[in-house]
XYZ file of C-alpha atoms in Angstrom:
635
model
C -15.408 5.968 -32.447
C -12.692 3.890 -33.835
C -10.227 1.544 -32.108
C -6.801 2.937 -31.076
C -4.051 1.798 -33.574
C -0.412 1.094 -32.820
C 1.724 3.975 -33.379
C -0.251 6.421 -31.904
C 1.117 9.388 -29.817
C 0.196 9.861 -26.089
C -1.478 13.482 -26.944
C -3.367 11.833 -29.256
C -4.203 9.088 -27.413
C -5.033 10.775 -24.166
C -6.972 13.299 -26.473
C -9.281 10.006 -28.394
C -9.869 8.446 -24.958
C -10.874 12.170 -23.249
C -13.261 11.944 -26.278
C -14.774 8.862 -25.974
C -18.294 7.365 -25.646
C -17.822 3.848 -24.400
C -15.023 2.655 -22.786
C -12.047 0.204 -23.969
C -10.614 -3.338 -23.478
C -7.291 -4.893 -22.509
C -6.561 -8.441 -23.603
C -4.388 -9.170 -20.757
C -3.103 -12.428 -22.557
C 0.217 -12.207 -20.425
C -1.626 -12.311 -16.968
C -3.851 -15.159 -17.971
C -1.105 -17.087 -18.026
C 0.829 -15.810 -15.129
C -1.758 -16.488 -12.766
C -3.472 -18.993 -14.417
C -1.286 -21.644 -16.185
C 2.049 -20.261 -14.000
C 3.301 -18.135 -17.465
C 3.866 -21.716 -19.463
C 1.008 -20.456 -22.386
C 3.300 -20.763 -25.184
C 4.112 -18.647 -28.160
C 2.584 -21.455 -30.163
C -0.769 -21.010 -28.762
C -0.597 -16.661 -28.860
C 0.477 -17.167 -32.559
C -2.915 -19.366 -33.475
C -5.131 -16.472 -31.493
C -3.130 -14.031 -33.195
C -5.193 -13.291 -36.425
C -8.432 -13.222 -34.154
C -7.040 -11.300 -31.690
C -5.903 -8.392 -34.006
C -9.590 -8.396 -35.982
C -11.105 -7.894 -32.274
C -10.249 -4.037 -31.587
C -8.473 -4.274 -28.379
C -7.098 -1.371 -26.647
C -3.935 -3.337 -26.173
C -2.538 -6.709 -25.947
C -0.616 -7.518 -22.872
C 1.774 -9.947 -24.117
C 5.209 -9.744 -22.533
C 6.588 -8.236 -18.902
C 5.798 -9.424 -15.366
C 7.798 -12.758 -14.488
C 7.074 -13.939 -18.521
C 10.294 -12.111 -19.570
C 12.099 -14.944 -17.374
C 9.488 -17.883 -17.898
C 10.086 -17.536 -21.435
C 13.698 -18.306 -21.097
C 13.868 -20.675 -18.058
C 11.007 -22.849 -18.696
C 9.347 -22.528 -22.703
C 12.960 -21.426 -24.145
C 12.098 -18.922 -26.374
C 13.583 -15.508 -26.658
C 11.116 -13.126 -25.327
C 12.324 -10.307 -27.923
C 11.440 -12.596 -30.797
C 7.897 -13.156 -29.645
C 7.090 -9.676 -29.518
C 9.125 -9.454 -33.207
C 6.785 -12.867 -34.700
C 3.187 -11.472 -33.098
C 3.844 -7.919 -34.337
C 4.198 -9.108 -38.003
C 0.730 -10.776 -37.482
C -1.008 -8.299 -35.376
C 0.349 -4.667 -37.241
C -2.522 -2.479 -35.802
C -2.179 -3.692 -31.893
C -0.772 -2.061 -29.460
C 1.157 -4.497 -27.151
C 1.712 -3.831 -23.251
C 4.109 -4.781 -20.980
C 4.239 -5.117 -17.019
C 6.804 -3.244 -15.621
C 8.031 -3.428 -11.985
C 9.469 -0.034 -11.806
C 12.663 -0.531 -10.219
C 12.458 -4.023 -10.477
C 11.745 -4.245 -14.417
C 11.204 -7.872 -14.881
C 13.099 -9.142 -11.979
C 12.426 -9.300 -8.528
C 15.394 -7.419 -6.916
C 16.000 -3.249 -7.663
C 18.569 -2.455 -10.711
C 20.724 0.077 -11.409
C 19.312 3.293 -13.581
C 21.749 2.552 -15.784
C 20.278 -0.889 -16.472
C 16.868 0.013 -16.253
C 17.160 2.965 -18.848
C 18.746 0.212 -21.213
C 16.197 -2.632 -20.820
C 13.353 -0.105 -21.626
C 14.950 1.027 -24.303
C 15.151 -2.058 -25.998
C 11.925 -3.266 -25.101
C 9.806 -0.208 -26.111
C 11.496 -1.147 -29.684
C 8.321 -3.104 -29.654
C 5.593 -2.623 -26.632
C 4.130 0.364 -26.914
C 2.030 0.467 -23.638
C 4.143 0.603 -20.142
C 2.088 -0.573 -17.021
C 4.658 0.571 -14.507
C 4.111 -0.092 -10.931
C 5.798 -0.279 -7.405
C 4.610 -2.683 -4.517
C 5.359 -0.082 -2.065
C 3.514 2.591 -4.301
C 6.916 4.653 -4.192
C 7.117 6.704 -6.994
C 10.686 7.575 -7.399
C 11.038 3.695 -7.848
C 9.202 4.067 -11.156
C 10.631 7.241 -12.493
C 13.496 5.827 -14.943
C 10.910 3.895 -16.621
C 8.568 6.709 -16.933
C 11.729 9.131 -18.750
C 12.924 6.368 -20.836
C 9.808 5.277 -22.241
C 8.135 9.077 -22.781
C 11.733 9.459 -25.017
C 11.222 6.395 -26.554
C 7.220 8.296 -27.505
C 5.709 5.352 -26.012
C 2.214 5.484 -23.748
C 3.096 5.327 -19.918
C 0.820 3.579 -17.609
C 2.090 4.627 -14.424
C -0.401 2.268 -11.641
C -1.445 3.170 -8.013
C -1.414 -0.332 -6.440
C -4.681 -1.028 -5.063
C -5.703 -2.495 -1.333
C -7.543 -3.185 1.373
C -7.610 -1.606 5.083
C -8.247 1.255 6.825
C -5.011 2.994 5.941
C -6.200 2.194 1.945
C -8.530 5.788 1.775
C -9.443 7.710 -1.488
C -7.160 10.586 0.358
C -4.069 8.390 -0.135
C -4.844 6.948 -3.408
C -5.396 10.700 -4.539
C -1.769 11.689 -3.239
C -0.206 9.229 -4.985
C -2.003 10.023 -8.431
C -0.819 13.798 -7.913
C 2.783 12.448 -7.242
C 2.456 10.363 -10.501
C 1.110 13.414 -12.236
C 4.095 16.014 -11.286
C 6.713 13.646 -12.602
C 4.994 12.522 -15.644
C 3.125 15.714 -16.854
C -0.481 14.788 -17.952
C -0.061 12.810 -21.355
C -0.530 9.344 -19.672
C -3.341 6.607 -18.783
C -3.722 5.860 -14.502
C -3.546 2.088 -13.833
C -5.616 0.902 -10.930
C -3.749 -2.165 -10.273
C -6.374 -4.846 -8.483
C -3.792 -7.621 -8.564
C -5.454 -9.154 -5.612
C -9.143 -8.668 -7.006
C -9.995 -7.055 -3.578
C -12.559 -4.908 -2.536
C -16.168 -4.660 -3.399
C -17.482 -3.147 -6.727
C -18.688 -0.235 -4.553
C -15.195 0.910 -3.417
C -13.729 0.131 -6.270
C -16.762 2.942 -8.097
C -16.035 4.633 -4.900
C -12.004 5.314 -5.849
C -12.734 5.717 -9.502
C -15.139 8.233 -8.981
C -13.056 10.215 -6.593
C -10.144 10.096 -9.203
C -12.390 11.314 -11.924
C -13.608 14.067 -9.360
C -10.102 15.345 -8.649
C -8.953 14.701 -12.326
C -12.090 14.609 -14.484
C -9.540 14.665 -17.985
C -7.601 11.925 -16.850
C -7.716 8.521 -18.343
C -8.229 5.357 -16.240
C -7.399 2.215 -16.510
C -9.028 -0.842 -14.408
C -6.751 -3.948 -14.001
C -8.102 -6.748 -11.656
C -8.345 -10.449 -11.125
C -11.164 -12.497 -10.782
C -10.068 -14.572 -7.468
C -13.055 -14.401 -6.057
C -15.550 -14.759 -8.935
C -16.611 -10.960 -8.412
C -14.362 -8.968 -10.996
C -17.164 -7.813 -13.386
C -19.111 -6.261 -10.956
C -15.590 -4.497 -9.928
C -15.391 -3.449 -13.788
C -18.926 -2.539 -14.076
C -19.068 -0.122 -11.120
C -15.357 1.080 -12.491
C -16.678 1.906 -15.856
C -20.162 3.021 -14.597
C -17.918 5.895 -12.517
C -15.378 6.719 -15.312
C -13.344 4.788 -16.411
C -12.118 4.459 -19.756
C -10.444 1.128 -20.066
C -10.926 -2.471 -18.470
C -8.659 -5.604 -18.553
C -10.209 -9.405 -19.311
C -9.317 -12.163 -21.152
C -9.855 -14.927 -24.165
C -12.961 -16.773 -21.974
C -11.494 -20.642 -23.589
C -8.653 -19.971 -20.959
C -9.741 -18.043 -18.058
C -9.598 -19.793 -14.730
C -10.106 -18.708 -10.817
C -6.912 -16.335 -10.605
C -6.314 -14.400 -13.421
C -9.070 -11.916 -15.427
C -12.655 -12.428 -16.223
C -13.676 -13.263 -19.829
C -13.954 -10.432 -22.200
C -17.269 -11.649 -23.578
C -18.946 -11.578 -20.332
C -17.983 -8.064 -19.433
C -18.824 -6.732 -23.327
C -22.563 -8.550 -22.515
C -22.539 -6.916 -18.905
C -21.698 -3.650 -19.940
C -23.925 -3.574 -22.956
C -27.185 -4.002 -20.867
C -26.079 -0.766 -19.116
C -25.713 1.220 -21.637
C -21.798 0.768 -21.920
C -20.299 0.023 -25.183
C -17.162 -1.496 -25.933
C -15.573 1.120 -28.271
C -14.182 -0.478 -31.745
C -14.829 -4.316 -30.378
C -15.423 -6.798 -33.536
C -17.463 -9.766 -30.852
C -17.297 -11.745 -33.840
C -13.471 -11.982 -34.036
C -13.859 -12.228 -29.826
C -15.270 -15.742 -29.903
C -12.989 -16.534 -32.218
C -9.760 -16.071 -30.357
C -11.033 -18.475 -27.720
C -12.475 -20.810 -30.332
C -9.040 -21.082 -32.230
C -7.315 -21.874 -29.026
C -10.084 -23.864 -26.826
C -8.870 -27.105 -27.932
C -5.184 -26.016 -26.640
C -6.349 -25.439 -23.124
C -6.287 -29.414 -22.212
C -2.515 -29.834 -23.000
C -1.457 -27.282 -20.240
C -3.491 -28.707 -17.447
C -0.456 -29.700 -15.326
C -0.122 -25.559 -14.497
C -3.246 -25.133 -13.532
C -3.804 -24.692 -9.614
C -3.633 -27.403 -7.570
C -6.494 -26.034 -5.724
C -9.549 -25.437 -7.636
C -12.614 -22.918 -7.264
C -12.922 -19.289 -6.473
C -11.495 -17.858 -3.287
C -13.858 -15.103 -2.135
C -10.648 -15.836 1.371
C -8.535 -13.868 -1.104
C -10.365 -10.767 0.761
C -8.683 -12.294 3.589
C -5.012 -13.223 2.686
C -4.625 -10.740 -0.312
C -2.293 -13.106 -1.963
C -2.793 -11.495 -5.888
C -3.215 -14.017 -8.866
C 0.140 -14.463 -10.134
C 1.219 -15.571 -6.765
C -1.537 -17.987 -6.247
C -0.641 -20.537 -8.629
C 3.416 -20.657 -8.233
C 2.544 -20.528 -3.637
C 0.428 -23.329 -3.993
C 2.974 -25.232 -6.571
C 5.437 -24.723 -3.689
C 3.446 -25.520 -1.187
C 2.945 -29.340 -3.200
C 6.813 -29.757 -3.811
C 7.747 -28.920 -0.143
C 4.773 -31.145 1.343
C 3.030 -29.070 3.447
C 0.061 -28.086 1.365
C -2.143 -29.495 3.887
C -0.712 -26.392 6.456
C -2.251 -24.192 3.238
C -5.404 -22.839 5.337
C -3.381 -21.722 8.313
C -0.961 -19.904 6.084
C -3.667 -18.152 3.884
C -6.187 -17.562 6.526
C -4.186 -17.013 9.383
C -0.225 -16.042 8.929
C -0.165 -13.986 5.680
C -3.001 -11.848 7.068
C -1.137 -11.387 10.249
C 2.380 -11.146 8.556
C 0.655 -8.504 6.290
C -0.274 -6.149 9.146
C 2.935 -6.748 11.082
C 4.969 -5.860 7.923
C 3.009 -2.816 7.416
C -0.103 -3.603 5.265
C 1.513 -2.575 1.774
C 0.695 -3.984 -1.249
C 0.566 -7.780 -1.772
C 2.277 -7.507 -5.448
C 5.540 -8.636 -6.742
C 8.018 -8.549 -5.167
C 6.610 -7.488 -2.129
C 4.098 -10.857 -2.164
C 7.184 -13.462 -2.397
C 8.725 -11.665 1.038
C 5.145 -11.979 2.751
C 5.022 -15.447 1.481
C 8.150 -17.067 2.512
C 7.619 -15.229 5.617
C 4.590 -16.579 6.612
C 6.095 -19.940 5.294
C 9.077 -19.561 7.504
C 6.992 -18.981 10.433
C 4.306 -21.454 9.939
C 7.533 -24.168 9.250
C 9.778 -22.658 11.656
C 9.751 -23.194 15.478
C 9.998 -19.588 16.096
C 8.143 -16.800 13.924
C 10.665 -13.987 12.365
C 13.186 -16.857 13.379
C 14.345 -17.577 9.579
C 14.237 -14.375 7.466
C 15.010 -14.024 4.294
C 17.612 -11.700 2.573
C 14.479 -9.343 0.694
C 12.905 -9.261 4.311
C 16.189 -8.126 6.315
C 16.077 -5.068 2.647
C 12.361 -4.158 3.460
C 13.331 -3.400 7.014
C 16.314 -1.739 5.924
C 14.090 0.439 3.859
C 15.909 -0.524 0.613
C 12.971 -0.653 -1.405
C 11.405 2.592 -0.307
C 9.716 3.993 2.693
C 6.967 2.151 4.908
C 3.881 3.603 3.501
C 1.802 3.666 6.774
C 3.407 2.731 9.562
C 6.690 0.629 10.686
C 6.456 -2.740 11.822
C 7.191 -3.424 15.921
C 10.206 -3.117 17.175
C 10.742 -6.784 18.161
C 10.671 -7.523 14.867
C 13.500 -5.512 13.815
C 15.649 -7.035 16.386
C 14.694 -10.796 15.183
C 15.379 -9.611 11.342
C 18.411 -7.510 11.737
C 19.785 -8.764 15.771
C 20.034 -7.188 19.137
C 21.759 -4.005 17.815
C 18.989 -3.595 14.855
C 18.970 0.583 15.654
C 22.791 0.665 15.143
C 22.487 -1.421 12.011
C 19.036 0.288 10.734
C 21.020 3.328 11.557
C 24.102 2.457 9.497
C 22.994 0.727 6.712
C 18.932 1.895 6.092
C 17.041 3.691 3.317
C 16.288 3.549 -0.450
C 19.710 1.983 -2.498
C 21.538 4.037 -3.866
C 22.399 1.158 -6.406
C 26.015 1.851 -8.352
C 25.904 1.128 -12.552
C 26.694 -1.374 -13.220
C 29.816 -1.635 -16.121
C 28.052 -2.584 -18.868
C 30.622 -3.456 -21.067
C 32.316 -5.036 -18.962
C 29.022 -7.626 -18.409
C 29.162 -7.893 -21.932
C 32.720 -9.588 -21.951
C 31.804 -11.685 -19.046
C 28.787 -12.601 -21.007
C 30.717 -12.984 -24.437
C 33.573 -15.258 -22.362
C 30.437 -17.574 -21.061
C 28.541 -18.237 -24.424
C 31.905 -18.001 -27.092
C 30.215 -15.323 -28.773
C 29.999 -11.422 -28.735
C 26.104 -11.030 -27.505
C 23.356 -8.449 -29.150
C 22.105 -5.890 -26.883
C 18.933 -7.677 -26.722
C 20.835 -10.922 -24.610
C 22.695 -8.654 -23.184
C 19.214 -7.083 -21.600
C 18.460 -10.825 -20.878
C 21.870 -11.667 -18.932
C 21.923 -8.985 -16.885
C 18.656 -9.298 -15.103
C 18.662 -12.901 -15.370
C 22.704 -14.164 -15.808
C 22.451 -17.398 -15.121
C 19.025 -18.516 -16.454
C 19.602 -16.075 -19.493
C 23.284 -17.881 -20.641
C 21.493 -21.489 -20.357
C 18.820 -20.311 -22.166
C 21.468 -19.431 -25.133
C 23.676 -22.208 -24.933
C 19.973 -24.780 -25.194
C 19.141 -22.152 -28.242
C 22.477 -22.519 -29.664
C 22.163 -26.199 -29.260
C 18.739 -27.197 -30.097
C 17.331 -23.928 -32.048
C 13.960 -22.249 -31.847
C 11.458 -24.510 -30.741
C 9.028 -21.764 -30.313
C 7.327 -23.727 -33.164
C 6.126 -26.866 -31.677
C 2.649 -26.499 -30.258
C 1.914 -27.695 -26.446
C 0.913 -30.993 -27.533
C 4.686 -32.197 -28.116
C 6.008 -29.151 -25.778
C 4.695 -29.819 -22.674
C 3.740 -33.748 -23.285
C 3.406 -35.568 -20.270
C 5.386 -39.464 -19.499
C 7.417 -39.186 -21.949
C 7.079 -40.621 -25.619
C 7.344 -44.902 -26.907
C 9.420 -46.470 -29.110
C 7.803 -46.766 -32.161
C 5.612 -43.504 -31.574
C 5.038 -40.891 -34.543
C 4.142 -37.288 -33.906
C 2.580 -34.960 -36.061
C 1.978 -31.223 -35.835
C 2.034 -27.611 -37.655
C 4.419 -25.187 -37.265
C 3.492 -21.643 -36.914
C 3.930 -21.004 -40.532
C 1.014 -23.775 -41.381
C 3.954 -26.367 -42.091
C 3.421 -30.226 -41.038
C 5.897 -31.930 -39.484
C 6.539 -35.909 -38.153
C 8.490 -37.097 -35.708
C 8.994 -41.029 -35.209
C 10.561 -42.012 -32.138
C 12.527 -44.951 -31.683
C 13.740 -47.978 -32.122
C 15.625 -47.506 -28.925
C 18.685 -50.331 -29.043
C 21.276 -51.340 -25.911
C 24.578 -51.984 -26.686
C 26.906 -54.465 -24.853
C 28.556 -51.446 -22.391
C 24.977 -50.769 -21.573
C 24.236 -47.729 -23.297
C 21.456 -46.596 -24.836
C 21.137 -45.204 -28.232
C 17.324 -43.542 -29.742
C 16.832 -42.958 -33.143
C 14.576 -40.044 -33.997
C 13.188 -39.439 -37.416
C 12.722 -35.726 -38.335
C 10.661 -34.633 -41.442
C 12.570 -37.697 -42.398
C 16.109 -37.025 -41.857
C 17.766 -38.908 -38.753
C 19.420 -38.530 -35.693
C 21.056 -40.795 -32.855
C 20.886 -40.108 -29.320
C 23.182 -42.153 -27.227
C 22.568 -42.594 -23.048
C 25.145 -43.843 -20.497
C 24.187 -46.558 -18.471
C 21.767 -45.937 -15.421
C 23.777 -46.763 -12.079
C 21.957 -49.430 -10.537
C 20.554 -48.543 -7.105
C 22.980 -48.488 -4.312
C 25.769 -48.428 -6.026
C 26.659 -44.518 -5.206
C 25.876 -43.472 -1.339
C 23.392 -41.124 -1.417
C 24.753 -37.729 -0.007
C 23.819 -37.147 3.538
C 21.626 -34.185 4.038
C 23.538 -32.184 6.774
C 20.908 -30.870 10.165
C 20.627 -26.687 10.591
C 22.530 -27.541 13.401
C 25.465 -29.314 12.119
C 25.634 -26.275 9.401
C 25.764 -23.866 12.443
C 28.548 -25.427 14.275
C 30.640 -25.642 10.745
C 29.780 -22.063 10.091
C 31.281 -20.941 13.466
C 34.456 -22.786 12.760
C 34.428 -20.929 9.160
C 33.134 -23.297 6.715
C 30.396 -22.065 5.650
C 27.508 -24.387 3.811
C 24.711 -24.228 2.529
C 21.911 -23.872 4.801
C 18.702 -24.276 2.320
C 18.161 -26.140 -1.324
C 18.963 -23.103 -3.786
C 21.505 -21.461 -6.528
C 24.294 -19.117 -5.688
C 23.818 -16.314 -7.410
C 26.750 -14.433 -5.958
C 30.125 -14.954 -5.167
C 31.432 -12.149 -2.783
C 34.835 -12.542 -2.069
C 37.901 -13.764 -3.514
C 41.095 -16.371 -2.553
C 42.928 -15.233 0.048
C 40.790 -11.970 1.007
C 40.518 -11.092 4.320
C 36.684 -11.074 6.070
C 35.475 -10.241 9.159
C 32.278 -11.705 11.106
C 29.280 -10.374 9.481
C 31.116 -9.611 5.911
C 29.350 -11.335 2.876
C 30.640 -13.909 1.445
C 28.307 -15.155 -1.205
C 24.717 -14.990 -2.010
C 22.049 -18.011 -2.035
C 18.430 -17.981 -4.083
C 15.562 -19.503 -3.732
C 11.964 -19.262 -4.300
C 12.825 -15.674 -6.097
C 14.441 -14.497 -2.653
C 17.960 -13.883 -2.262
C 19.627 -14.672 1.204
C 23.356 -13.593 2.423
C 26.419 -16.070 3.482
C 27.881 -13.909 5.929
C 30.978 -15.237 7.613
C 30.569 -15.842 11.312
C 34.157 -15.335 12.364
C 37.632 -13.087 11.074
C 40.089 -14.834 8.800
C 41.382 -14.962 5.694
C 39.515 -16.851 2.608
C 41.387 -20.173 2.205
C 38.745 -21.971 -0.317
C 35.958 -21.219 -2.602
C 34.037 -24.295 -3.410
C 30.828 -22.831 -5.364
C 30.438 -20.932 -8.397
C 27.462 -18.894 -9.575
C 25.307 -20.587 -11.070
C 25.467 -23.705 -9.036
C 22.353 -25.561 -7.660
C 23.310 -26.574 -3.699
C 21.560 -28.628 -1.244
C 21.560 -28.320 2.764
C 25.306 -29.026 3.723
C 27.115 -28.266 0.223
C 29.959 -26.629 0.850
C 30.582 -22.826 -0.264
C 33.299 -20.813 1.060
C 36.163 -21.589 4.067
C 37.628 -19.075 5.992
C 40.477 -19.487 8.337
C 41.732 -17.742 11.548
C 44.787 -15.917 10.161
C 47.172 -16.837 12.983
């Protein structure tokens, strides 16, 4: 049978893979570098595999959604619409896929419809395969997605989030694949999400089979991770029991988190009796041997911890967390307390929080929980913002069961039932004005925006407008390979660079001389392609001469907060201001809102009064003690 081309309907491609004998393959580019390389595999590098990649007969290329959409702009500055616009003028016949987190698109907090309906709309311009899932496997979460892109006559990939435990049966699974099926009618591929990689290959045969049983026409989909080394004998008994299509990736870049090679599960499969439906092997070894010599410029993203993790069975932390908890864990210096959090506290968080599914952004609130309690001197004694909202029930209903009660009155206080009472269940999120975004986002940036940065700004604002003022400043530097992109120490006077653009172009770059003038500063010359350019530095302070700002105590921060001057109480961004000059508040109200580590935390005032000062802005980065907002006793 042939490969599946882009542009094909979902009748038709539900009818070819109903049809076939063999199953398909996923290049699941995107997730290699999510949990991997922590999403920093530049466009550079996808453009060189490119050619290969579209000879080799994939299924589909996932290429774009998950946390890439805001990688791309925070930390490799390029404009995630124009990668998908550049790889689909050198890979015509591909389908490309996207990960979508239902309510959540490619943010970690819910959206309004409104703003989901217009980011899928603008993104299915150019992904044709949705992967759609919710971490609490609620299926209204997803819904908007699944409407928008069956308009948009796009494939939907609605998932059923895979895991572990004794509440995890076949009998719930099968629910949630008949709830999937009355919403989207029958024209779609079902996603077992593995994100974790957990489970043996026997359940995992076990759940496929028992799918196939109940649904024998329709197409599945296996998606896991190969945490702890055991992934193709999770695809083999998948595909031995039904299924249709399997997920791996280019084997010159796989690692311990993300998928297994493709080439190993093609050989695998092909000793059983399997075979990999329109696969060119040839071009298959040449993706990874086009790119293998790329791999050693991004090894400062690779885990700190190296190895499999067969514990993942234990802590269920999925790939894409793995590498950005243990980066975290490095910068905040307790990466030695690493086995009692993974082994110990996220297993027991996870069954105190109600043993749902460890996946975005479900796996940042078990994280920072266990975290918190680990760092904290009393567990539940810290929460975070996104764990008082999972209480509340604001991203859907417990699945199982509820946590204990004691827990709700840590999270939410003494009168938790009044509050659970008053403010619980799903969000009923308002639209948002779009236009009226847009002129906020036009005011910022001096420019009237196309919709595509306006899909940018409003799930990302603040990371999105930087992102266009460094493009605006700088231009496109999609083009420089990882070499000069991500080179480490810095470059020496006197030092030429040399590389080729994406178009096959050579370019040099001479650094230096570097020359101090008599007020101290510092001016570079840099040679482009021979034309050049000055870069002048102010003077370093010398040491000392600037107090360094004292770091206020949790204490201190307390006893200013009950007097209404409220500070910072954690290093993180405000991403909210609530209130306005001169408003009246009263104890409890919200006055801004902090981030950090992807979770979002209130600034509630702790007393009545009337706003007399704003301090912060959105958008600015705050350490412990910064001030924020001061509210008076209106006497």
């Amino acid at each position: 049978m042939e490969r599946i081309v882009q542009g094909t309907s979902p009748a038709e491609l539900v009818s070819k893979l109903q049809k076939a004998d063999g199953y398909y393959i996923t290049n699941t580019a995107r997730d290699l570098s999510q949990s991997d390389f922590k999403n920093r595999i530049l466009l550079h590098t996808d453009m060189m595999a490119a050619d290969a990649r579209e000879r080799a007969g994939y299924f589909s290329l996932e290429i774009t959604g998950g946390a890439s959409v805001h990688v791309d702009i925070l930390r490799k500055q390029v404009d995630p619409f124009l990668k998908l616009q550049i790889l689909r003028e050198k890979m015509p016949n591909t389908m490309f896929q996207t990960l979508c987190r239902g309510v959540n698109l490619f943010g970690y907090r819910p959206y309004p419809q409104n703003i989901i309906r217009f980011t899928v709309k603008e993104f299915a311009k150019y992904v044709d395969v949705w992967r759609t899932f919710d971490f609490m496997n609620y299926i209204p979460n997803m819904q908007a997605v699944f409407e928008e892109v069956a308009k948009a006559g796009k494939i939907n990939e609605p998932c059923i989030c895979f895991s572990t435990g004794p509440e995890h049966t076949d009998s719930f699974y099968l629910t949630k694949v008949q709830e999937i099926l009355d919403v989207t009618g029958e024209d779609i591929v079902l996603c077992i999400k593995n994100h974790g990689g957990l489970g043996t290959p026997q359940r995992i045969g076990q759940l496929v089979d028992a799918i196939r049983q109940k649904h024998p026409d329709l197409p599945i989909h296996y998606h896991g991770h190969n945490t702890d080394g055991n992934d193709i004998g999770r695809i083999v008994a998948a595909v031995q029991n039904g299924a249709n299509i399997v997920d791996a990736a280019d084997h010159s870049f796989t690692g311990f988190y993300g998928p297994p090679p493709i080439l190993s599960v093609i050989q695998t499969l092909k000793d059983l009796g399997h075979n990999a439906i329109g696969i060119d092997e040839e071009a298959v070894i040449e993706s990874s041997d086009v790119i293998k010599d790329e791999r050693q410029h991004y090894a400062a993203f690779e885990s700190q911890i190296k190895g499999f993790q067969p514990t993942v069975q234990i802590h269920k932390l999925p790939g894409g967390a793995m590498g950005s908890s243990l980066e975290q864990a490095v910068k905040g210096g307790f990466i030695d307390k690493m086995p009692d959090i993974l082994h110990k506290e996220l297993p027991r968080v996870q069954k105190e929080l109600g043993n749902y599914w460890s996946v975005t952004p479900g796996s940042q609130i078990l994280w920072t929980t266990a975290v918190a309690n680990v760092q904290g001197e009393e567990r539940y004694g810290n929460p975070s913002g996104d764990l008082r909202n999972l209480l509340l029930g604001k991203y859907g209903p417990f699945p199982f069961y509820e946590p204990d009660e004691w827990i709700y009155e840590k999270v939410l206080g003494a009168d938790w039932k009044t509050v659970l009472k008053e403010e619980g269940g799903v969000e009923d999120i308002e639209d948002m004005d779009i236009e009226k975004e847009k002129a906020n986002l036009t005011d910022r940036i001096g420019t009237e925006p196309t919709d595509q940065q306006l899909v940018l700004y409003l799930q990302h604002p603040n990371d999105a407008v930087e992102f266009f003022k460094f493009e605006e400043k700088f231009g496109q530097v999609y083009v420089l390979p990882p070499s000069i992109f991500l080179h480490q120490g810095g470059f020496e006077a006197g030092e030429s660079l040399t590389f080729t653009d994406n178009t096959g172009k050579e370019h040099m770059v001479e650094v230096g001389p570097s020359i101090v003038s008599e007020d101290a500063s510092t001016s570079v010359y840099l040679n482009v392609d021979h034309h050049q350019r000055v870069y002048t530095f102010e003077a370093d302070v010398p040491e000392g001469a600037v107090a360094a700002q004292a770091v206020m105590s949790k204490e201190e921060i307390l006893v200013l907060a009950q007097a209404g001057d409220m500070r910072a109480p954690f290093v993180g961004n405000v991403c909210e201001i609530c209130v306005e000059d001169g408003q009246e508040v009263a104890a409890g109200e919200k006055l801004a809102v902090m981030e950090a580590m992807k979770m979002q935390t209130p600034i509630c005032s702790e007393i009545d009064g009337i706003v007399t000062a704003i301090s912060a802005k959105v958008g600015d980065a705050l350490n412990p003690g910064d001030k924020i907002v001061k509210v008076d006793i209106d006497e």
